[in-house]
PDB file of C-alpha atoms in Angstrom:
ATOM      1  CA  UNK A   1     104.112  85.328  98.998  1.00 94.00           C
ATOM      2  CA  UNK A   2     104.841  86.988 102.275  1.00 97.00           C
ATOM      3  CA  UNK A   3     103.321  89.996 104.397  1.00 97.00           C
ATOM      4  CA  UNK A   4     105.424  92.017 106.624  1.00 96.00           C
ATOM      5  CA  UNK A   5     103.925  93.974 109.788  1.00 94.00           C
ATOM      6  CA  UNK A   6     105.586  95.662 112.286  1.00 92.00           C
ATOM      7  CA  UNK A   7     103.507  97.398 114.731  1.00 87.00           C
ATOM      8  CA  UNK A   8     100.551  98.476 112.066  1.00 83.00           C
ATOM      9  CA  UNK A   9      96.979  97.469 112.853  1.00 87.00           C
ATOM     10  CA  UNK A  10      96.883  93.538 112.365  1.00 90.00           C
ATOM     11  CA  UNK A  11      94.208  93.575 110.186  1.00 93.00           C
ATOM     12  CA  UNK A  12      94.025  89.568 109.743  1.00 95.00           C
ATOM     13  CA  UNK A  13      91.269  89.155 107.086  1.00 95.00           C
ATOM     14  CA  UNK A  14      93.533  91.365 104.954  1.00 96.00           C
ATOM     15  CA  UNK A  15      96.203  89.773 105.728  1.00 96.00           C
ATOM     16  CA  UNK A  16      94.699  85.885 104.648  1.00 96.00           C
ATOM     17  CA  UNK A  17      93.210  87.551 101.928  1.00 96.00           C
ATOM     18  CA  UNK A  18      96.207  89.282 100.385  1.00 96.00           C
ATOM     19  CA  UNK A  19      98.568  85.631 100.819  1.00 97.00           C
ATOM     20  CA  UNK A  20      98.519  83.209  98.396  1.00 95.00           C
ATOM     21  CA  UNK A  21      97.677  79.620  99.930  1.00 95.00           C
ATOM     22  CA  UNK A  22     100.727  78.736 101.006  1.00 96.00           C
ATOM     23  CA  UNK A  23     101.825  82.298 101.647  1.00 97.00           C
ATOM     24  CA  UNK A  24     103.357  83.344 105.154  1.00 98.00           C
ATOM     25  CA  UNK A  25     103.525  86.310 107.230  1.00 97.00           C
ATOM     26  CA  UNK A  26     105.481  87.703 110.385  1.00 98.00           C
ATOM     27  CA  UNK A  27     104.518  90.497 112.692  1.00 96.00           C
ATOM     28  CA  UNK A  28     105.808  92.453 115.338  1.00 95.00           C
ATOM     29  CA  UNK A  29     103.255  94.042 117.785  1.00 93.00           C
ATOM     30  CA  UNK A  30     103.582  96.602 120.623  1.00 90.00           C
ATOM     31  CA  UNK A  31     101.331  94.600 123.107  1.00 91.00           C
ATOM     32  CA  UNK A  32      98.731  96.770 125.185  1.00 90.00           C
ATOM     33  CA  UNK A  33     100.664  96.622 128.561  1.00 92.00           C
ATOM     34  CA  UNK A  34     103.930  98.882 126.833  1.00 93.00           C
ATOM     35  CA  UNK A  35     106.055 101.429 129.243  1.00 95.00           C
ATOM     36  CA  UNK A  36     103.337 101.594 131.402  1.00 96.00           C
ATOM     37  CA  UNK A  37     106.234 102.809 133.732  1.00 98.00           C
ATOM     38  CA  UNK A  38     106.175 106.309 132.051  1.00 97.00           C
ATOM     39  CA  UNK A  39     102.084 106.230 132.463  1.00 96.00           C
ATOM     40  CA  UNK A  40     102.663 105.946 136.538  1.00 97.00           C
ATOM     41  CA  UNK A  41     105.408 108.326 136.376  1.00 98.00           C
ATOM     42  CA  UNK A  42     103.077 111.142 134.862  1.00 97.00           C
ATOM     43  CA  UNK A  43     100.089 110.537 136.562  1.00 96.00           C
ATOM     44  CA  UNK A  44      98.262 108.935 133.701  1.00 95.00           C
ATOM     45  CA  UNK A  45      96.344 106.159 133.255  1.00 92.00           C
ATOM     46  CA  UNK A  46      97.598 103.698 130.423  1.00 90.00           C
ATOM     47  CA  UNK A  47      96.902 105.046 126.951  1.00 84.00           C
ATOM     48  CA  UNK A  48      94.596 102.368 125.256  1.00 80.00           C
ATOM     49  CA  UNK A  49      94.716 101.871 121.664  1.00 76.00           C
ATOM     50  CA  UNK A  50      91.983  99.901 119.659  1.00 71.00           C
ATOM     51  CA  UNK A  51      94.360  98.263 117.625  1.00 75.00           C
ATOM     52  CA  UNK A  52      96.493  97.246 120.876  1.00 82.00           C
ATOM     53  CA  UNK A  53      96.475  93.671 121.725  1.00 88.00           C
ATOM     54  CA  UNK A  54      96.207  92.742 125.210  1.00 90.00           C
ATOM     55  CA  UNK A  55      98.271  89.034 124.722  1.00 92.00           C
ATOM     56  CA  UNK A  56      99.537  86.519 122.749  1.00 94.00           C
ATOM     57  CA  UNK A  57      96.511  83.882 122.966  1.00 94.00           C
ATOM     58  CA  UNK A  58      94.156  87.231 121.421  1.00 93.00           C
ATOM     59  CA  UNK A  59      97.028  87.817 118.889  1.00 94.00           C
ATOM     60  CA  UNK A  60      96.598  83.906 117.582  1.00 96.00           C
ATOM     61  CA  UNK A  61      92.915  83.988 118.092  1.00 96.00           C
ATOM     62  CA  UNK A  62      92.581  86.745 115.664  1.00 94.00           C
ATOM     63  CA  UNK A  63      95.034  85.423 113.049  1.00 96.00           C
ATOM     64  CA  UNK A  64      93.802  81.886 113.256  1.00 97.00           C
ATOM     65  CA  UNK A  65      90.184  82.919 112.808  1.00 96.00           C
ATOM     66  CA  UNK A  66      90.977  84.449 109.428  1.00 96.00           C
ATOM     67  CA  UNK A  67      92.420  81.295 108.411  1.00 95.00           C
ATOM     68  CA  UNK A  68      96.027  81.170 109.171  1.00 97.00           C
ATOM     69  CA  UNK A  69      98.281  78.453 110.510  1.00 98.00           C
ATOM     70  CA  UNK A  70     100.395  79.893 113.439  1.00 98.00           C
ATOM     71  CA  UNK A  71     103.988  78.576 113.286  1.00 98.00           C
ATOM     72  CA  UNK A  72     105.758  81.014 116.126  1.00 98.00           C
ATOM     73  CA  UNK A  73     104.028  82.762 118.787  1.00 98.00           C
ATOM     74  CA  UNK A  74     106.145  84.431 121.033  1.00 98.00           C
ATOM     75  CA  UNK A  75     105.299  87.113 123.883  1.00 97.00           C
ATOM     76  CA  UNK A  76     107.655  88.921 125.622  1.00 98.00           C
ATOM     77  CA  UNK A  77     108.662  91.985 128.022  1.00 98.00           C
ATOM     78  CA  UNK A  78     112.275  93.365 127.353  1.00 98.00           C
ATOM     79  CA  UNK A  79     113.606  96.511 129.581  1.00 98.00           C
ATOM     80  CA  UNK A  80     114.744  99.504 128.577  1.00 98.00           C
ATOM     81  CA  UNK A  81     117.337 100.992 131.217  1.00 98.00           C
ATOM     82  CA  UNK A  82     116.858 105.024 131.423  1.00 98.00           C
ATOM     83  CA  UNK A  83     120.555 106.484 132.255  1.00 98.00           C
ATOM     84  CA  UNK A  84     119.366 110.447 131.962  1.00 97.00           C
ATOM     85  CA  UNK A  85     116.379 112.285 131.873  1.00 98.00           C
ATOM     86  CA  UNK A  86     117.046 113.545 128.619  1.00 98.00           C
ATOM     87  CA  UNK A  87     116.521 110.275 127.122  1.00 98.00           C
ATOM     88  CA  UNK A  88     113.313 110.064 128.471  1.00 98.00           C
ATOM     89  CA  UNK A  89     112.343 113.738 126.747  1.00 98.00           C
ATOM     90  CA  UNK A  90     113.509 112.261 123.546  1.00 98.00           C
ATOM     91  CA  UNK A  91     111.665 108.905 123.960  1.00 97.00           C
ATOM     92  CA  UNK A  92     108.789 110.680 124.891  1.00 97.00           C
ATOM     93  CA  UNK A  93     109.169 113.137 121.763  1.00 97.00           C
ATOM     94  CA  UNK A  94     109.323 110.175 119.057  1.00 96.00           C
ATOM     95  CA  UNK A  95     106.339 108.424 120.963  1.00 93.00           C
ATOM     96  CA  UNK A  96     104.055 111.356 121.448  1.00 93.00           C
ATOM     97  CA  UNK A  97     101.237 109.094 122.182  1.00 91.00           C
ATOM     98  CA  UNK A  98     103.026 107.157 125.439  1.00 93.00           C
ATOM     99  CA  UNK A  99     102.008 110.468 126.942  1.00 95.00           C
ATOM    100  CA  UNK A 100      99.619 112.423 125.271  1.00 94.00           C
ATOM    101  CA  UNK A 101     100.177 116.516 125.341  1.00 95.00           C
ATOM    102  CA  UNK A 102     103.756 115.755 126.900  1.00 97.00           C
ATOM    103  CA  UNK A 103     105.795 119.232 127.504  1.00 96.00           C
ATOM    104  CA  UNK A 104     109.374 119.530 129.262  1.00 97.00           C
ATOM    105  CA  UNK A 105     107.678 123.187 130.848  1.00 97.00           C
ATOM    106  CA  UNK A 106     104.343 121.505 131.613  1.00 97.00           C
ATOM    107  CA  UNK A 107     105.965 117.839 132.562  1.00 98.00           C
ATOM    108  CA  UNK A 108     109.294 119.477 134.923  1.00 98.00           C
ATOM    109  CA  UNK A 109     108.060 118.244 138.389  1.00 98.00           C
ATOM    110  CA  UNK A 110     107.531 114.386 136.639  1.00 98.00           C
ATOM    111  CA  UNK A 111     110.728 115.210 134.797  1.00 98.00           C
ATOM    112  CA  UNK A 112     112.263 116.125 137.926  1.00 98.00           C
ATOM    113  CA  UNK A 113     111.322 113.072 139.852  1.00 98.00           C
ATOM    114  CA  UNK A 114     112.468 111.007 136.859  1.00 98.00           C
ATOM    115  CA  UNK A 115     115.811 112.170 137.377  1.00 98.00           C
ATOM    116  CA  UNK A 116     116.138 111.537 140.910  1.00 98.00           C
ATOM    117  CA  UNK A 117     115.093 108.499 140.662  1.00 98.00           C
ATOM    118  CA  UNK A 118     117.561 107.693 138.379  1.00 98.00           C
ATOM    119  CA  UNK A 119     120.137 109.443 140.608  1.00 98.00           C
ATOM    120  CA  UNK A 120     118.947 106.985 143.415  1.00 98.00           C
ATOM    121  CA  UNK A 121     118.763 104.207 141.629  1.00 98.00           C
ATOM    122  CA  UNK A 122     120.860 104.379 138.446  1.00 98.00           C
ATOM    123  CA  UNK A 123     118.472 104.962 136.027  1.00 98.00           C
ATOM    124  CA  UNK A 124     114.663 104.593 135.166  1.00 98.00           C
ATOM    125  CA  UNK A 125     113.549 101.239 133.813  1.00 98.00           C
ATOM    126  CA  UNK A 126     110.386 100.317 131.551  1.00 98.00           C
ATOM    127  CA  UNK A 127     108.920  97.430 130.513  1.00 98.00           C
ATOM    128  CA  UNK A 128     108.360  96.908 126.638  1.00 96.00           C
ATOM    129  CA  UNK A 129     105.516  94.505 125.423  1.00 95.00           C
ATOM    130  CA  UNK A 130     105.684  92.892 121.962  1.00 95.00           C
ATOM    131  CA  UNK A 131     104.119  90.426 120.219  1.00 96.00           C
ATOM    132  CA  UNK A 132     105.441  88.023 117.783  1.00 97.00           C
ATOM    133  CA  UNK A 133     103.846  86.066 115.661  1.00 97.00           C
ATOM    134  CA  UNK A 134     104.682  83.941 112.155  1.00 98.00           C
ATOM    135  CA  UNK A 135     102.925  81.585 109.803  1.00 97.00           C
ATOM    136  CA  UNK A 136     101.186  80.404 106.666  1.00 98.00           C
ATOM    137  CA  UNK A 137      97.761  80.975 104.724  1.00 96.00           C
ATOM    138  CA  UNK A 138      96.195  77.568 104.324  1.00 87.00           C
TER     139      UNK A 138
END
């Protein structure tokens, strides 16, 4: 009756094929252009997934081509606001792969411009990139 995914692979022929006729589904998708800030702060170029999406008209594309109706697209690109440098250790700790092989003793003189930057400026800002999308099997 109703698929769930929240930044898994969209895998859209499993998803039609799993749903009933009838049947609906909602995602939430980390798009491919997510805290790129972080990348540039590093030194790193932006860490590409295969299962990343680059927008919202690929997103449909893919869904609608397996055979589902698209009721709600929405794209969008909150903030997140960076008050210490220690939050960014601990983002960057539950998201190992924002910056691959990150180390606080290999990373300090990012780390360190990180924080006065925030010092400057009040904190260290990032732009998110999701992906919404809901509908129906035919």
């Amino acid at each position: 009756d109703l698929v769930l995914n929240r930044h898994g692979l969209l895998d859209a022929a499993e998803i039609s094929r799993v749903l009933q006729p009838g049947g609906g589904f909602l995602t939430q998708q980390g798009g491919s252009r997510n805290d790129l800030e972080l990348n540039e702060a590093f030194g790193l170029a932006p860490v590409k997934f295969d299962s990343a999406l680059d927008n919202l008209e690929q997103a449909r594309e893919l869904l609608e081509s397996a055979g589902l109706t698209i009721t709600r697209a929405e794209e969008a690109f909150p903030r997140t606001r960076y008050l210490d440098v220690g939050a960014i250790v601990l983002q960057l700790r539950a998201v190992p792969w924002q910056v691959p092989g990150f180390h606080i003793d290999r990373h300090r003189r990012q780390l360190l411009a990180i924080h006065n930057k925030i010092i400057q400026h009040g904190a260290f800002t990032v732009t998110s990139h999701r992906l919404l999308l809901e509908g129906t099997r035919h």
